[in-house]
Short mmCIF file of C-alpha atoms in Angstrom, two decimals:
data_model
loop_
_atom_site.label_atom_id
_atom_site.label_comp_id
_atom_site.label_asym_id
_atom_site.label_seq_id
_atom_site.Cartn_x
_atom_site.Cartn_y
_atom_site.Cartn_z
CA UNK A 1240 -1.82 69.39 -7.54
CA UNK A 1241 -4.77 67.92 -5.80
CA UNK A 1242 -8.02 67.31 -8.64
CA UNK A 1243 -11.59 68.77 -7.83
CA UNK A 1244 -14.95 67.03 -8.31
CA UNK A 1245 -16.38 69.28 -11.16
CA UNK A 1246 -20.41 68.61 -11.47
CA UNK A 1247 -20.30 70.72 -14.84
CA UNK A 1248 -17.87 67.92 -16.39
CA UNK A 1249 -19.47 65.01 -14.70
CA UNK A 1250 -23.36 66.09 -16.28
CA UNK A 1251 -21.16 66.71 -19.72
CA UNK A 1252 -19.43 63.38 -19.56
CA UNK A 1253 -22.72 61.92 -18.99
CA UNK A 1254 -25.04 63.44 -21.78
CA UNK A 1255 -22.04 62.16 -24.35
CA UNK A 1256 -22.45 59.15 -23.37
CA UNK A 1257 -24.12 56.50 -25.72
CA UNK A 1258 -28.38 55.31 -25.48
CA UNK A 1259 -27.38 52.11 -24.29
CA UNK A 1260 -25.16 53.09 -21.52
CA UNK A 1261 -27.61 55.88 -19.85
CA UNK A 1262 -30.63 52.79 -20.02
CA UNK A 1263 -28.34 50.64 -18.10
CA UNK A 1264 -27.45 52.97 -15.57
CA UNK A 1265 -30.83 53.92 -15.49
CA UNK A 1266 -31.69 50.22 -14.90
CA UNK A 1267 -29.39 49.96 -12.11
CA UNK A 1268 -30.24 53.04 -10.23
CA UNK A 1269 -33.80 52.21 -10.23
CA UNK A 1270 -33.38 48.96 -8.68
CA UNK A 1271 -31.03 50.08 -6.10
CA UNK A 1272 -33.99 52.85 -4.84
CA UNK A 1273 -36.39 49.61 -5.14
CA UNK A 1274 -33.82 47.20 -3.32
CA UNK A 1275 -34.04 49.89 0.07
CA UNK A 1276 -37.59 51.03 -0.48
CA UNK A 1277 -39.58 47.56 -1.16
CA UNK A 1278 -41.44 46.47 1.88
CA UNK A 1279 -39.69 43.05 3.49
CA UNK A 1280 -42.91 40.28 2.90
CA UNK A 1281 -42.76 38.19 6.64
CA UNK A 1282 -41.79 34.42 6.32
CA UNK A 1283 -44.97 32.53 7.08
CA UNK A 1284 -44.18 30.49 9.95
CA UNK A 1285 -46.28 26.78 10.07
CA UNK A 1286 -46.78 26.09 13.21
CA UNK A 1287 -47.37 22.31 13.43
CA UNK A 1288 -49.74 20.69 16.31
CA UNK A 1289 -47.51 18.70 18.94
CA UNK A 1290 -49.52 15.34 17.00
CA UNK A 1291 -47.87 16.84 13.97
CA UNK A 1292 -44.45 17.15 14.81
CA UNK A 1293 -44.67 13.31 16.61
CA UNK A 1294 -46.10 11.94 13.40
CA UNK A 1295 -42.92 13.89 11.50
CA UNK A 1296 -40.10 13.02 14.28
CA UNK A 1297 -41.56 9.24 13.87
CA UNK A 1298 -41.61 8.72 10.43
CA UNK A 1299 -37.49 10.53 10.09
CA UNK A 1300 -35.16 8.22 9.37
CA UNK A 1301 -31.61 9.14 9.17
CA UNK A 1302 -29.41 8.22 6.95
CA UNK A 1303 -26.72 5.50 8.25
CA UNK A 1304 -23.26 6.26 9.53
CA UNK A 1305 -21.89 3.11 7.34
CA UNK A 1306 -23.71 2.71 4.01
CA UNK A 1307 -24.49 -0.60 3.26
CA UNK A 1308 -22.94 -2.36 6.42
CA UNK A 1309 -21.97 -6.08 6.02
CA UNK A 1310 -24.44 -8.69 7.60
CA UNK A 1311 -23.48 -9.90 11.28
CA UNK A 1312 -22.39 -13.39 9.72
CA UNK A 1313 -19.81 -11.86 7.31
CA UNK A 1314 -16.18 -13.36 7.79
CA UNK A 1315 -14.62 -10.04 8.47
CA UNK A 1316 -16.49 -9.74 11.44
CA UNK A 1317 -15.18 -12.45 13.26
CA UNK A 1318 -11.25 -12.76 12.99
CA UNK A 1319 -9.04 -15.66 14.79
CA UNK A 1320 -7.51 -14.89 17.73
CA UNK A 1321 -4.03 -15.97 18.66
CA UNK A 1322 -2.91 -17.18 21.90
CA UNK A 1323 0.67 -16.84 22.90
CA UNK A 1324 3.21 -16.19 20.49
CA UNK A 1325 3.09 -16.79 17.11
CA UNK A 1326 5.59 -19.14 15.84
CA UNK A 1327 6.19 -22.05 13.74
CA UNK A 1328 3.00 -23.09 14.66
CA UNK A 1329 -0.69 -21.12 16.31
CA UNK A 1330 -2.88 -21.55 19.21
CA UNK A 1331 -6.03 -20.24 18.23
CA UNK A 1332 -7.78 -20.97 21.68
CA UNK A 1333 -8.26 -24.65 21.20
CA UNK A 1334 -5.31 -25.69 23.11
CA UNK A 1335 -4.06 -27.39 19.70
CA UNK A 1336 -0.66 -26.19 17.82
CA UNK A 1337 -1.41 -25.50 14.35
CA UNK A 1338 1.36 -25.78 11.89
CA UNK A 1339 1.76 -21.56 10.66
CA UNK A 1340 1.61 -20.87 7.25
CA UNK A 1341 -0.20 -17.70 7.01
CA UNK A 1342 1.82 -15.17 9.04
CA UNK A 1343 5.25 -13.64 7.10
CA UNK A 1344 7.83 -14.08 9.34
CA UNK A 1345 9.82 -15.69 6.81
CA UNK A 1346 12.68 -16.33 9.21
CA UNK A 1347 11.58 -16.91 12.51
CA UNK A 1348 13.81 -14.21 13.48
CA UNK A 1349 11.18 -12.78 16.75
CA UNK A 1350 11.64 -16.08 18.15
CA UNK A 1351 15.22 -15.71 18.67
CA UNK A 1352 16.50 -15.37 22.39
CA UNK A 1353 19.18 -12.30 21.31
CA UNK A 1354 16.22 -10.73 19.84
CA UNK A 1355 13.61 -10.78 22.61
CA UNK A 1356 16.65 -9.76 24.77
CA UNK A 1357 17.78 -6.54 22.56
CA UNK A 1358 13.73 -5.67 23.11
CA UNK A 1359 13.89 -6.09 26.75
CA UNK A 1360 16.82 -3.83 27.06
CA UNK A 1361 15.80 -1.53 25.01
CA UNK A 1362 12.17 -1.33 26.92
CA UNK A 1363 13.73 -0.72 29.97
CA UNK A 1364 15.48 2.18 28.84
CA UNK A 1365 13.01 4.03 26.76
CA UNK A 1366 9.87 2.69 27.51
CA UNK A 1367 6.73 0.97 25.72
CA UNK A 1368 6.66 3.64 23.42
CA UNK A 1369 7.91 7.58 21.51
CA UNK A 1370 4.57 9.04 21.91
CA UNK A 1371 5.32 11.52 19.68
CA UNK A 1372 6.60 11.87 15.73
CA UNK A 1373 10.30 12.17 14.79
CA UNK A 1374 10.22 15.73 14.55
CA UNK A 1375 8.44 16.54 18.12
CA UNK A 1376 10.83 14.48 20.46
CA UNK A 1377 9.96 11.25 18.99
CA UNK A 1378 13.85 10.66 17.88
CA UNK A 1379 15.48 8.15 19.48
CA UNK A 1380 18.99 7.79 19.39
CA UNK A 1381 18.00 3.80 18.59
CA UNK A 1382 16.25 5.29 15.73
CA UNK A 1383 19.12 7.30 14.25
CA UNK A 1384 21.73 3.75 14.70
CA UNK A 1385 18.55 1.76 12.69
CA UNK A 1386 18.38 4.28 10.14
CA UNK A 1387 22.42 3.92 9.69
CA UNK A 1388 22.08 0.42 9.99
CA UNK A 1389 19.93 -0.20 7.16
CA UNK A 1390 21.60 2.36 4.76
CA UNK A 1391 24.84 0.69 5.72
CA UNK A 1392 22.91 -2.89 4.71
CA UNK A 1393 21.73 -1.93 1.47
CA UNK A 1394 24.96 -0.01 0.90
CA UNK A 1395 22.80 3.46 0.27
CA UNK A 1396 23.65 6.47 1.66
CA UNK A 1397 20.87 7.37 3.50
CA UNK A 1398 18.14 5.90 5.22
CA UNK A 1399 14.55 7.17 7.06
CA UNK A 1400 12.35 5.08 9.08
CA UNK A 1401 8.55 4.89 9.00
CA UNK A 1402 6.23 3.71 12.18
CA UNK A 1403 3.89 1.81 10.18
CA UNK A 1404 4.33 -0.38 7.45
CA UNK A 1405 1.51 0.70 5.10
CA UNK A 1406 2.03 4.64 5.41
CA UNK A 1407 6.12 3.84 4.10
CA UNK A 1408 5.18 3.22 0.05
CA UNK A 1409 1.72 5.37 0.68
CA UNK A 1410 3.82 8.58 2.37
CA UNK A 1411 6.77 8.01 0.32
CA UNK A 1412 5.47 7.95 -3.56
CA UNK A 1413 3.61 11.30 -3.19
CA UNK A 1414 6.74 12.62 -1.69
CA UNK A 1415 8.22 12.84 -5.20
CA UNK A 1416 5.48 12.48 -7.48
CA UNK A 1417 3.11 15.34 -8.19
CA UNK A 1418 0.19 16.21 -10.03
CA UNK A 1419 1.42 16.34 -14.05
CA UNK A 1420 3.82 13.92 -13.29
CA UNK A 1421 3.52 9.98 -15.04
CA UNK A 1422 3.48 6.67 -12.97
CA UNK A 1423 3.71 3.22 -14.38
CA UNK A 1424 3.11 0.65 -12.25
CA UNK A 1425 2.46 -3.17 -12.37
CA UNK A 1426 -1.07 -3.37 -12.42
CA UNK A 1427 -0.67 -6.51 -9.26
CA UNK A 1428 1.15 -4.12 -7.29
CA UNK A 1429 -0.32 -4.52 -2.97
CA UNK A 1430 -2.81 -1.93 -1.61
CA UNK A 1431 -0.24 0.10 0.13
CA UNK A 1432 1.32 1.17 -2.93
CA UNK A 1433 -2.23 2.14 -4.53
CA UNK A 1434 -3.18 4.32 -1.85
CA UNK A 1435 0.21 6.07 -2.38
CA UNK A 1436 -0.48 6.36 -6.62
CA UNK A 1437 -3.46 7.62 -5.85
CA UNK A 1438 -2.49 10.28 -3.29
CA UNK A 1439 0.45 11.52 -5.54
CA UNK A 1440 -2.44 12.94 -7.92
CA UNK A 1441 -0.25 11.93 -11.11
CA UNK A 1442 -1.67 10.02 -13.91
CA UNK A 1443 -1.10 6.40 -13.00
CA UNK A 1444 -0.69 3.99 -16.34
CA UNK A 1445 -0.64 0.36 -15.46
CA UNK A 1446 0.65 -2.16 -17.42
CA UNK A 1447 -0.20 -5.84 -16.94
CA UNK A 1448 1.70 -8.03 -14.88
CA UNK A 1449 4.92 -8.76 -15.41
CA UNK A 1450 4.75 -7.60 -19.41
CA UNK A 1451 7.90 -5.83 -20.34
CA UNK A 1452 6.37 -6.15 -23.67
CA UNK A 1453 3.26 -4.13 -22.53
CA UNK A 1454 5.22 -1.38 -20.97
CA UNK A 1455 7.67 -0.75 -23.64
CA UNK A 1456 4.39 0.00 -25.98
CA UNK A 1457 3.34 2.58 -23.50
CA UNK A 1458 6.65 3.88 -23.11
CA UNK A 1459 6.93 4.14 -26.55
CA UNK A 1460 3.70 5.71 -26.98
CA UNK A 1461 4.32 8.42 -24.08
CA UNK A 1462 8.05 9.19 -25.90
CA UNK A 1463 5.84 9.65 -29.62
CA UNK A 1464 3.50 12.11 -27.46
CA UNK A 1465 6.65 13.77 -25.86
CA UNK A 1466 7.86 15.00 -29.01
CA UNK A 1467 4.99 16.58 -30.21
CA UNK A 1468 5.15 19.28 -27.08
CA UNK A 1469 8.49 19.17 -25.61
CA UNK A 1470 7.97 22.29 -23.53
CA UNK A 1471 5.45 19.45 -21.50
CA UNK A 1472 7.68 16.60 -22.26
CA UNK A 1473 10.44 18.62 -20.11
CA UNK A 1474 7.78 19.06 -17.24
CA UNK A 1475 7.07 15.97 -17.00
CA UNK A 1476 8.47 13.11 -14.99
CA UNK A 1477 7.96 9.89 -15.52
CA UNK A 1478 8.12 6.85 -12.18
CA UNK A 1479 8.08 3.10 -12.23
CA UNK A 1480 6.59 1.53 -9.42
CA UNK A 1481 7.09 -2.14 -9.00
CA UNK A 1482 7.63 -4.76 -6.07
CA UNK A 1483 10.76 -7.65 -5.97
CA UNK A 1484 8.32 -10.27 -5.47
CA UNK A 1485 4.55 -9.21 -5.48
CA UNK A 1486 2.41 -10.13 -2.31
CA UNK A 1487 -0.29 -10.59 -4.72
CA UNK A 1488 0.59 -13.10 -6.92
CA UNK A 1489 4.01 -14.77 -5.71
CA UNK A 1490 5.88 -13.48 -8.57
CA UNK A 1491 9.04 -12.04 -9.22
CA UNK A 1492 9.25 -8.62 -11.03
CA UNK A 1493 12.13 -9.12 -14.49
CA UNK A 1494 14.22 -6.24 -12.99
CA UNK A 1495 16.72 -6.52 -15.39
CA UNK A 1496 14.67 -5.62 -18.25
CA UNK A 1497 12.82 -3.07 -16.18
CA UNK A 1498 16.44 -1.36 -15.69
CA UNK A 1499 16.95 -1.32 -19.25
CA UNK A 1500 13.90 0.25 -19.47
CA UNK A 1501 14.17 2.63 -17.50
CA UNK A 1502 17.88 4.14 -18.79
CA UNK A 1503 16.54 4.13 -22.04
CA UNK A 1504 13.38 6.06 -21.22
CA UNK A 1505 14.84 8.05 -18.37
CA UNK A 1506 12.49 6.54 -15.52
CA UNK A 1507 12.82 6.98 -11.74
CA UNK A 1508 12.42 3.59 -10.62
CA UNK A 1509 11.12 2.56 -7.20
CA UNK A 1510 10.90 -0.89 -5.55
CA UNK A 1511 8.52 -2.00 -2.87
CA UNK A 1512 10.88 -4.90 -1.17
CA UNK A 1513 8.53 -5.92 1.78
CA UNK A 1514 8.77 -9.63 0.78
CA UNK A 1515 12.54 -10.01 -0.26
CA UNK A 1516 14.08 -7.99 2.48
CA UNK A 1517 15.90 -10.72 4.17
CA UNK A 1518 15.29 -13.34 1.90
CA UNK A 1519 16.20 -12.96 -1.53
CA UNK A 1520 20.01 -12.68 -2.48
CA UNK A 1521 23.63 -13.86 -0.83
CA UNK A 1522 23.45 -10.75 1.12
CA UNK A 1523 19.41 -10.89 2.08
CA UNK A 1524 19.29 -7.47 0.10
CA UNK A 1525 16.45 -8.15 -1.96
CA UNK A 1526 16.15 -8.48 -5.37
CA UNK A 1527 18.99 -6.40 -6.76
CA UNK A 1528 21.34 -8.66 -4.28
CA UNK A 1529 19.96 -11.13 -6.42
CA UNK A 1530 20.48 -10.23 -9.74
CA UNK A 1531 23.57 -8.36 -8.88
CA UNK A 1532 22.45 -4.46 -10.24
CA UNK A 1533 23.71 -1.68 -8.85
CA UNK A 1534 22.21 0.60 -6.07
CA UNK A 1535 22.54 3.37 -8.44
CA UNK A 1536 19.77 1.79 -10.93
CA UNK A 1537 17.48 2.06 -8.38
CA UNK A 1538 16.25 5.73 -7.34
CA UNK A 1539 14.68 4.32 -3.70
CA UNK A 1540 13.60 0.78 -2.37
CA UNK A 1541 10.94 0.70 0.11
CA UNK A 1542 10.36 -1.99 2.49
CA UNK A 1543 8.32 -3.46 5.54
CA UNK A 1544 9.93 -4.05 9.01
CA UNK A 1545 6.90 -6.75 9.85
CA UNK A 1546 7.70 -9.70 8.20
CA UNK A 1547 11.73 -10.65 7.80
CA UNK A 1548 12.61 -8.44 10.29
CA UNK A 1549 10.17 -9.79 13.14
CA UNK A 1550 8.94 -6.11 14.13
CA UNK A 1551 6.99 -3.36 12.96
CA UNK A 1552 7.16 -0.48 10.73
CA UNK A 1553 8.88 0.30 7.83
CA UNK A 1554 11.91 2.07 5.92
CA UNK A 1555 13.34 3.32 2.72
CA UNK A 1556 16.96 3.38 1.15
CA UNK A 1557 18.55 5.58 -1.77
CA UNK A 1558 20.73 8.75 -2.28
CA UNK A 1559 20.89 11.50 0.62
CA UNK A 1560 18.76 13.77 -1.45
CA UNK A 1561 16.00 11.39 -1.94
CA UNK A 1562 15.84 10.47 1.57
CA UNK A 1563 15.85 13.36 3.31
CA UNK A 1564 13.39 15.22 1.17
CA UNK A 1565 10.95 12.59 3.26
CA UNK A 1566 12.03 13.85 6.48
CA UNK A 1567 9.91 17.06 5.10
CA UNK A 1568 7.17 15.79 2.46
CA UNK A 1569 6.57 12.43 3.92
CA UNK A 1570 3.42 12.76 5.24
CA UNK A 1571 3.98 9.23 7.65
CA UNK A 1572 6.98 10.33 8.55
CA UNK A 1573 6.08 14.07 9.78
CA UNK A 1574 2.72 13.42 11.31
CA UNK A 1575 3.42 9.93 12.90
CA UNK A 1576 4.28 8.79 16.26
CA UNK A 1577 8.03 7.25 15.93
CA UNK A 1578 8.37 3.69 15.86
CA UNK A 1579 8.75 2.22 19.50
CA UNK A 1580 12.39 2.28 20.21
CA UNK A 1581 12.55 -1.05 21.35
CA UNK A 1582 11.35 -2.39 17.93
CA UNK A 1583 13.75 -0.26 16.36
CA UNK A 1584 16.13 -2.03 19.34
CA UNK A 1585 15.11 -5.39 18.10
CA UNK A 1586 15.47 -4.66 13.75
CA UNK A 1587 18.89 -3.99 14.82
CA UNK A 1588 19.72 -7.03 16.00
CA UNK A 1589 17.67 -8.79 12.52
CA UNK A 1590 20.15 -6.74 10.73
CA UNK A 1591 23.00 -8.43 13.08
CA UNK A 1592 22.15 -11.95 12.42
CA UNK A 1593 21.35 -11.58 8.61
CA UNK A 1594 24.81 -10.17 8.52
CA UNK A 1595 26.49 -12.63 10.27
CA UNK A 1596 23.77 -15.67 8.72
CA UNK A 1597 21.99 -14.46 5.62
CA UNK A 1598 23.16 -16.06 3.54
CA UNK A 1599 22.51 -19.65 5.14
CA UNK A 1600 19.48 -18.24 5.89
CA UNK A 1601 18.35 -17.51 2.65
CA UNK A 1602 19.40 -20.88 1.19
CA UNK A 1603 17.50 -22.89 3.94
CA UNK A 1604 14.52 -20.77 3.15
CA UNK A 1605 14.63 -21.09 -0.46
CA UNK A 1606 15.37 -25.09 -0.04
CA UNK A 1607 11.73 -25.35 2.33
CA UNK A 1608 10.04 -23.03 -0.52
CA UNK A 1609 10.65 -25.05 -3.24
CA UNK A 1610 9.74 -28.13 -1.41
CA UNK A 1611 6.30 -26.46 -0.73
CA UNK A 1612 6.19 -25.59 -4.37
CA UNK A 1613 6.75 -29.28 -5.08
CA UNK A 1614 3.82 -30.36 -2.91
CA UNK A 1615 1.45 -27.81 -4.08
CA UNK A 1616 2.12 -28.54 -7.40
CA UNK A 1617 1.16 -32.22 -7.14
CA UNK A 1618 -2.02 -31.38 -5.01
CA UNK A 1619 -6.09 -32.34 -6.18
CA UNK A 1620 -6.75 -31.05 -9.87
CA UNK A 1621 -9.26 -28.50 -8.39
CA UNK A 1622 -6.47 -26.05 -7.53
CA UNK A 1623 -3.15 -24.93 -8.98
CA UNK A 1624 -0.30 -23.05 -7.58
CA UNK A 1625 0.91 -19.82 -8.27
CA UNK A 1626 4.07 -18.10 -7.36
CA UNK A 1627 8.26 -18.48 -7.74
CA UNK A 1628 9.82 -21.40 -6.93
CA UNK A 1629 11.74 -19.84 -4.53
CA UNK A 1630 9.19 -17.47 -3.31
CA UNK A 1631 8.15 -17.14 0.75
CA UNK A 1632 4.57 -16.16 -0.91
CA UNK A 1633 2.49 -18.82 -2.72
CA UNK A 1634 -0.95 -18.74 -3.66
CA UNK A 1635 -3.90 -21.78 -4.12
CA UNK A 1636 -6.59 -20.82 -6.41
CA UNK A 1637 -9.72 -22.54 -8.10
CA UNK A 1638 -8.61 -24.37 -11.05
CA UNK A 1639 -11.93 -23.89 -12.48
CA UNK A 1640 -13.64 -20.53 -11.62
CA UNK A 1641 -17.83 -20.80 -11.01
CA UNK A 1642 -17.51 -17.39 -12.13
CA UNK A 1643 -18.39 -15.44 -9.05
CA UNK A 1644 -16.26 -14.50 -6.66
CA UNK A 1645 -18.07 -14.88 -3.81
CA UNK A 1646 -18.45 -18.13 -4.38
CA UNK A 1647 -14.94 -18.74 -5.40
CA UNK A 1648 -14.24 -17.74 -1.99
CA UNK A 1649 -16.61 -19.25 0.17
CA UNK A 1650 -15.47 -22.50 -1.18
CA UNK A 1651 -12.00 -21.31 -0.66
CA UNK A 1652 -12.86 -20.37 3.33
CA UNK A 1653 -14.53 -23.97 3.80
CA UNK A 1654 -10.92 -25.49 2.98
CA UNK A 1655 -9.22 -23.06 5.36
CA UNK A 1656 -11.33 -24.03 7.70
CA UNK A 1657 -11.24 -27.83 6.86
CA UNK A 1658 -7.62 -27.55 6.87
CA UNK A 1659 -7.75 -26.02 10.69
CA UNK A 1660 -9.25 -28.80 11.55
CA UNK A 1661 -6.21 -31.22 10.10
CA UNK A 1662 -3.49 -29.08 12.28
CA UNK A 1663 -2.76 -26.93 9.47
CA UNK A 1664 -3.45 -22.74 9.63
CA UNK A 1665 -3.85 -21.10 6.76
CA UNK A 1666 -5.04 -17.50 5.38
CA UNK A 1667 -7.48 -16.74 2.57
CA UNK A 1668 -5.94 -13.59 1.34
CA UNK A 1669 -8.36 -10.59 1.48
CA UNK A 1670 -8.86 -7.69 -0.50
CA UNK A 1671 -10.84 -4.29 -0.85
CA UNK A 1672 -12.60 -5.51 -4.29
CA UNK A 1673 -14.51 -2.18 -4.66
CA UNK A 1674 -11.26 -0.21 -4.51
CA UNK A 1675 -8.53 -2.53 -6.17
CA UNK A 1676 -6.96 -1.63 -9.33
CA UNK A 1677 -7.17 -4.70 -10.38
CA UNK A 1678 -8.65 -7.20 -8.12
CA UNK A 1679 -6.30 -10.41 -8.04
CA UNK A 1680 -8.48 -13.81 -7.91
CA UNK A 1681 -9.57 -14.76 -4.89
CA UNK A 1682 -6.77 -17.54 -3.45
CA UNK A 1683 -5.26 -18.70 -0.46
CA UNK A 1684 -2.57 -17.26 0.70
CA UNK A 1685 0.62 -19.78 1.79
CA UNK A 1686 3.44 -18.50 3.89
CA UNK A 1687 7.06 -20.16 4.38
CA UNK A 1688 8.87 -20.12 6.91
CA UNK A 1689 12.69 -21.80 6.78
CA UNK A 1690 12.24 -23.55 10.31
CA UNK A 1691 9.58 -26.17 8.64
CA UNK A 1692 10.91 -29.74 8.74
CA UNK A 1693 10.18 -32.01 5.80
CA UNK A 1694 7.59 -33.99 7.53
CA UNK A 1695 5.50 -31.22 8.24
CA UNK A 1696 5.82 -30.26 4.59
CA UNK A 1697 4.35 -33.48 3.68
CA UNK A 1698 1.69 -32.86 6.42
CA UNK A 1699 0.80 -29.61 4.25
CA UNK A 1700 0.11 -31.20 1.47
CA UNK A 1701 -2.20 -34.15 3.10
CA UNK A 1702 -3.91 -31.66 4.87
CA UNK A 1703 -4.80 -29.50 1.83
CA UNK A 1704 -5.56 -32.62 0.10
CA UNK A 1705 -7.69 -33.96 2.88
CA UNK A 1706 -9.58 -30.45 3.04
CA UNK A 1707 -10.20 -30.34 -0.85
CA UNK A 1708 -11.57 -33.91 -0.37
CA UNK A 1709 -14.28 -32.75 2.34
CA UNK A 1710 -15.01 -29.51 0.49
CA UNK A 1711 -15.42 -30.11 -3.27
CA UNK A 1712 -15.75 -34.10 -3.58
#
């Protein structure tokens, strides 16, 4: 039965209402009569002489594109330039061969004829490049045989492929972590892996380098803070980010007691590999080759393509489910054009020859890096060596800081620069300071490479020496 408006019952309903109520409908009525009978004032227009508006238009300044840009003389700002291929050693333009140690082909691998060749092929078949990301016609059929190459390698079940080396770690880590979620990570570990901490929007605990110690306390202190709400404790998952060998600093990550660490607090453990992929282990697996743990400890490894492996972008291993959850969440993955097939054409044939040579590979490499760590170690007191014996990545620093980093590493640029000039190229290792976690100290940054002869590992060393000589003495 449809209701009628009644006005009787309305005014009833209204005169039992309270004091208060009738004032503050009262209020509102008479503001809404005000609000459509007020009289609209008219904006007072200044109208400025054409003098006026010169004066204003020439005393506007607006506010730069790039706040506080570096000056024109800042290092940055003028980069060397290779010419021709870069090798064992570097022509910078001179027309002189510089003996390379500061790019990280570890293994001279892009300088092999069958891989050049497996490029070439490969070019001529699909072209220069995808032009498009793996799910828009970007898949290759190369890229499918790389992806089962790799998870064949690292004896995994699955594996995806990124196009860029950065965007693997930085896509992959928010792929599984999310906000509420608990990261500990090395506080050392490289940029890439920042940038993906911070885009996972999960609390991110670092723990200082290489302290098992350090991260068992905050383990231990997250586990007493678990039981007091398990209903969050249950919620909440907890990641450990690390790398084999850290770009940073040359070390080594203890991954044994990392993997008792992580059964016993129920971690998902992930391993950035860039720098041991290829040259670390019998089987050039990496670190877990090389202390012989299982796959299965490991929840994913992510690595590089652009230093062993001679070519460009990157890749991760682990379980089907972990890997193919990327296909959809990994943001470098979906939104990126596909690696060029015929760098995918030439990681294929890396993975050929460090099956069929790895492991003599890895010994030779390993023999020239601890000869380098030798040499270093013996250099002018005003520096000192950091790094593994057997690590590709070493790093010279100031024995004795001046206590500001900029001058720390202008002096350290004046014996790059020194040492150019004795046949010898070398890197200072850079950094965003403003936006590290924790900024390393500033070093340079030695590469090996398992084709240097002993004589031009002695020429290192009297070229440093020489350099330090003209520089600080």
């Amino acid at each position: 039965m449809s209701s009628q408006w009644n006005v009787y019952e309305s005014f009833q309903a209204l005169l039992q209402a309270g004091p208060y109520h009738l004032a503050l409908e009262g209020v509102l009525v008479m503001c809404i009569i005000w609000l459509f009978t007020a009289k609209k004032q008219p904006s007072k227009l200044i109208r400025l002489t054409k003098k006026e508006e010169e004066e204003l238009i020439a005393e506007w300044m607006p506010e730069p594109l790039v706040p506080n840009p570096p000056k024109e003389d800042h290092p940055a700002l003028h980069t060397r330039t290779i010419y021709g291929k870069p090798g064992r050693y570097l022509d910078l333009g001179t027309g002189e061969k510089l003996l390379n140690l500061g790019t990280h082909s570890y293994l001279n691998l892009g300088e092999r004829p069958e891989v050049e060749e497996a490029a070439l092929e490969c070019l001529h078949k699909y072209g220069v490049g995808s032009c498009g990301p793996r799910g828009f016609y970007g898949t290759t059929e190369v890229h499918l045989k790389l992806e089962d190459r790799l998870a064949v390698f690292f004896n995994c079940e699955k594996a995806v492929l990124y196009s860029y080396g950065f965007s693997t770690s930085a896509s992959a880590i928010p792929a599984y972590s999310k906000s509420g979620d608990v990261i500990y990570a090395d506080e050392m570990v490289n940029f890439a892996l920042q940038r993906g901490l911070q885009a996972s929007r999960s609390r991110i605990v670092y723990f200082r380098h290489n302290d098992v110690e350090h991260l068992r306390e905050l383990l231990e202190e997250q586990s007493r803070l678990d039981k007091k709400d398990p209903k969050k404790a249950n919620a909440t998952r907890k990641f450990m980010v690390v790398e084999s060998i850290y770009i940073n600093t040359g070390m080594m990550c203890p991954l044994p007691e990392l993997v008792k660490l992580r059964q016993k607090y129920k971690l998902r453990l992930f391993i950035d590999e860039s720098v041991t992929f290829g040259t670390l282990g019998p089987n050039c697996r990496g670190i877990t080759d090389h202390y012989n743990i299982p796959m299965k400890e490991v929840d994913m490894i992510m690595a590089n393509l652009e230093s062993s492996a001679a070519s460009s972008g990157g890749f991760c291993v682990g379980t089907e489910f972990v890997i193919e959850h990327q296909r959809l969440s990994g943001l470098g993955y979906c939104f990126s054009a596909s690696l060029p097939p015929m760098l995918a054409a030439a990681s294929i044939k890396v993975l050929d020859i460090l099956e069929s040579e790895g492991c003599e590979l890895v010994v030779v490499l390993q023999d020239k890096c601890r000869q380098i760590q030798e040499v270093l170690s013996k250099l002018s007191s005003k520096l000192e060596v950091s790094g593994e014996d057997i690590s590709p990545v070493k790093h010279l620093r100031l024995r004795e800081s001046t206590g500001d980093r900029e001058a720390d590493e202008n002096i350290l640029r004046k014996i790059v620069e020194k040492a150019e000039s004795h046949g010898l190229a070398l890197t200072l290792a850079s950094y965003l300071w403003e936006k590290e976690a924790s900024p390393p100290l500033p070093s340079i940054r030695i590469t090996v490479n398992k084709d240097l002869t002993t004589e031009e590992i002695q020429k290192v060393g009297e070229a440093i020496q020489k350099a330090v000589m003209e520089v600080m003495e």
